[in-house]
Amino acid sequence: MKINSFVKLATLTLLASQAAQAQNADRKFDGVTQRDGHLEVRTSDGNYLITPYSAGIVETTFVPKGETADPASHAVVLAPAAVNTTLKQKAGSIEYATPGITVTISKSPFRIAYAYKGKPLVAEKRGYIHITDDVAKGSKDINKGAPRVLEAIEFALDKNEALYGAGSRAVGMNRRGYRFTLYNKAHYGYGDHSELMGYTMPVALSSRMYAIHFDNPQTGYLDFDSAKNNSLTYEAIGGRKTYQVIAGDTWEDVVGNYTSLTGKQPLPPRWAFGNFAMRFGYRNEQQARATVDKFIADDIPLDAIVFDLFWFGKEIKGTMGNLAWDQDSFPNPTGMIADFQHKGVQTVVISEPFVLDTSSRWQDAVDKQVLATGADGKPLAYDFYFGHTGLIDIFGKQGKDWLWDIYKGLHQQGVKGVWGDLGEPEVHPTEARHATGSADQLHNIYGHQWARLVAEGYQRDFPNERPFILMRAGYSGTQRYGIMPWSGDVNRGWDGLQSQPEISLQMGMQGVGYMHSDLGGFANPVLDNELYQRWLQYGVFQPVFRPHAQDEVPSEPVYREDRTRALAREAIRLRYRLLPYNYTLGFDNNQQGLPLMRPMLYEEPGNAKVRAMSSTYLWGKDFLVTPVLRQGATTAEVYFPARSAWFDFYTGEKQAGGATRSVALTPDHVPVYVRAGAFIPMAKVVQSTRDYNTRHIELHYWHDASVKAGSGKLYDDDGLTAQAYEQGKYELLRFTSKLQGTALSLRVESELGKQYQRPERGIALTVHNVTAAPSSVRIDGRVAVFAWDEAARLLTVELPASDQASRSVDILL
């Protein structure tokens, strides 16, 4: 469906407002009142309601005369707090301030500006206005040729600031200069450039360290200064006239505040950090069983197998909506799933929101009023690639209950993950009507509501379990429902790989920490072993490790040639060795909103040279990763942030920070460096995370004379229980280092939840970059045996198993 199909709805709802255009241009200040935790600013054409949520978050809503404020937000879950505010009235302006954000209202001309701790951030240019959009002219829609009237708000930009956000796109890290469509839409086979994809969001972030979230899901545009007139403009067909300004002292604060506003992501089950077997698709039980067994025989760890649409039908077309195991191909699904679980492998199945009229459930869906309707109130059916279809109305109780009952039945069979595909929805006619609104009003929150349906179903019926929700479409705040989004049907080519770091980094900045790609690429039957190897090596340091592709060329490493399989095996095994570190990243994301993949902006927010950088990024706080994105590359340019020295993860070679250097590439890994002073907890490789535990860990510390104090941590729980941390069912190990002269002291402190038992734990400690044999090493105050490798500059020492809450290692260098 084309975006210009909004014409009819927009014209009908907004033409009546055209008379307000002149008023908006001449908006006059009338007065101000402070009450009920907000500031009300009266103007000649309406009221502004300014509400602080915290010191770093302020919301502004415009209510035109004759209208009332709509309090319902699909994005915001934070309640406004009792923030200390001050109100200062001056001759020509009013200042309304929290301890962080100051809102300045200029009286004539009327203008609202925002600053954070005295630093100007952004200001409205013309406030809320109506604009005529000529994009629709010449279209083939019913109301063809008629321009649309859109509700808009325009902000003034600094000429030098970079812009990020607008959801999932591939246009470069600095997205300034584009007018983005806000209409979730799949882009099959995209490569290194895509301006519209399946997960759009009405949020803009600036290199000046603030974000603006436009709190309205209706379809429209987000214009990042495409006219080159230093303007940021949000445009929509209707809906709420509300936005939030979010600021902070660091990027961690900005994104942390944004995810406090829209919701933090729950910690996924630990198996979601493992390796997935997946293709389009396993056609029968024998094929699936053989694949799982081959991973085990090849000693390649595996935690999940994912079934594409052949689980409910033998053909691609005509069967969508069956959502029940095809008995010919899968005669014993419950037994198969149980056998997989016995081997430590969880089962995930695909589902779509479409029910074809040729499917076994069509009549049931019609009878139970499950489907979206047309204007006549009857189920709306239409053609798309897979057949003649209706669309589940997940905004209505009948649709929600019907779909959840299917998921609940699958759960009883042992299915542990929901894969929601085509959830933009891929085809969503303007004339479709849902229980709570029209298609164009609700399109962008369809995936959001779908994820919510699953999350709330688990909370109600399986409250102790963490859901796994794989989807490609969502909205602001969908992360709070546990969505594990992927970047869609990317081309299986180097151009497809090149866009992936940018997409994940941008989405992490927008609160969606688990955005990832189909490793190896999905679309088109391309056999390129080098591409596959490099994509999987990058995948070690992206949030979800999940190869997936059209099956003309296998996506699973067990079916690739020997050299490729061997390199893939090493990448996957490294992923499992890093489980303690990676799982802790998930904990930090859950608690603080920290992305797993972080752009260089996090490290050097004031460095203009890194504003557009995605070629090198941070994995957590302490890994520096440079994916290999070019065919046949023999060297890579790596930027080393200035605040630290960095050590090659594989060779131990030290690099000073603050420069870009060319490093030689090897086939077996991508360039990975570790921050000086970092603690990296690791584990022995297991065949499945079912066998993982922290009774014995490898703890690596990268010593450097420039680091006088370092820190790190390891979070652990049972990997399955929902809200384990909040229930006190956890352990948190904190690592610290202190260097005084030649004395290096390392400490491990255990914080234990009230409902958790500390295990006896042994620690294999490796201290990197020790250039001379230590004079002595003491463990918990006692002289200890140690080993020192002069060539590798490695000090190793074993801390014997103990259930002590505090451990210490004192090294005299």
XYZ file of N, CA and C in Angstrom, residues 12 33 46 82 127 134 183 211 213 220 228 241 325 369 386 401 404 426 457 486 526 583 660 696 707 712 718 762:
84
model
N -10.564 14.488 4.866
C -11.834 14.568 5.572
C -11.668 15.097 6.989
N -0.825 29.960 33.927
C -1.272 29.507 35.239
C -0.511 28.242 35.610
N -5.426 28.583 21.538
C -5.453 27.353 22.315
C -4.565 27.441 23.535
N 6.539 14.361 41.111
C 6.465 15.638 41.821
C 7.832 16.314 41.747
N 5.628 26.644 16.250
C 4.647 25.927 17.047
C 3.802 25.021 16.181
N 1.887 18.362 -0.922
C 1.548 18.122 -2.325
C 1.991 16.755 -2.822
N 5.515 5.259 8.454
C 4.538 4.257 8.034
C 5.287 2.941 7.907
N 16.677 14.545 23.025
C 15.760 13.825 22.148
C 14.399 14.501 22.217
N 10.513 13.264 21.463
C 9.605 12.184 21.087
C 8.235 12.768 20.812
N 2.454 9.643 9.054
C 2.896 10.971 8.665
C 4.347 10.991 8.261
N 16.879 22.067 3.977
C 18.125 22.762 4.300
C 17.873 24.165 4.859
N -1.307 16.170 19.911
C -0.343 17.245 19.640
C 0.576 17.348 20.855
N -0.003 -27.426 13.483
C 1.003 -28.279 12.861
C 0.385 -29.105 11.725
N -15.833 -12.949 14.703
C -15.592 -11.513 14.498
C -14.167 -11.115 14.890
N 0.433 -13.871 -0.538
C 0.183 -15.226 -0.058
C -1.225 -15.737 -0.353
N -8.245 -12.308 21.979
C -8.504 -13.585 22.657
C -8.287 -14.764 21.707
N -4.477 -15.196 21.133
C -3.802 -15.667 22.345
C -4.143 -17.119 22.648
N 2.087 -5.927 6.636
C 2.702 -5.778 5.320
C 1.740 -5.183 4.303
N -0.265 -11.731 27.782
C -0.720 -13.104 27.903
C 0.193 -13.924 28.801
N 14.148 -7.743 14.365
C 15.220 -7.898 13.391
C 14.989 -6.949 12.232
N 22.401 -16.431 -2.832
C 23.799 -16.076 -3.069
C 24.705 -16.968 -2.219
N 25.170 -11.576 28.934
C 23.965 -11.637 29.777
C 23.918 -10.438 30.719
N 43.004 7.072 14.491
C 42.546 6.025 13.586
C 43.759 5.320 13.015
N 32.059 -21.834 37.981
C 33.459 -21.588 37.641
C 33.480 -20.611 36.484
N 45.694 3.112 34.193
C 44.414 2.899 34.863
C 44.661 2.702 36.358
N 33.895 -3.636 36.869
C 33.076 -4.450 35.982
C 32.093 -5.234 36.825
N 18.585 -17.598 37.240
C 18.338 -18.919 36.649
C 18.112 -18.869 35.146
N 34.676 -21.123 41.789
C 36.095 -20.978 41.496
C 36.268 -19.961 40.377
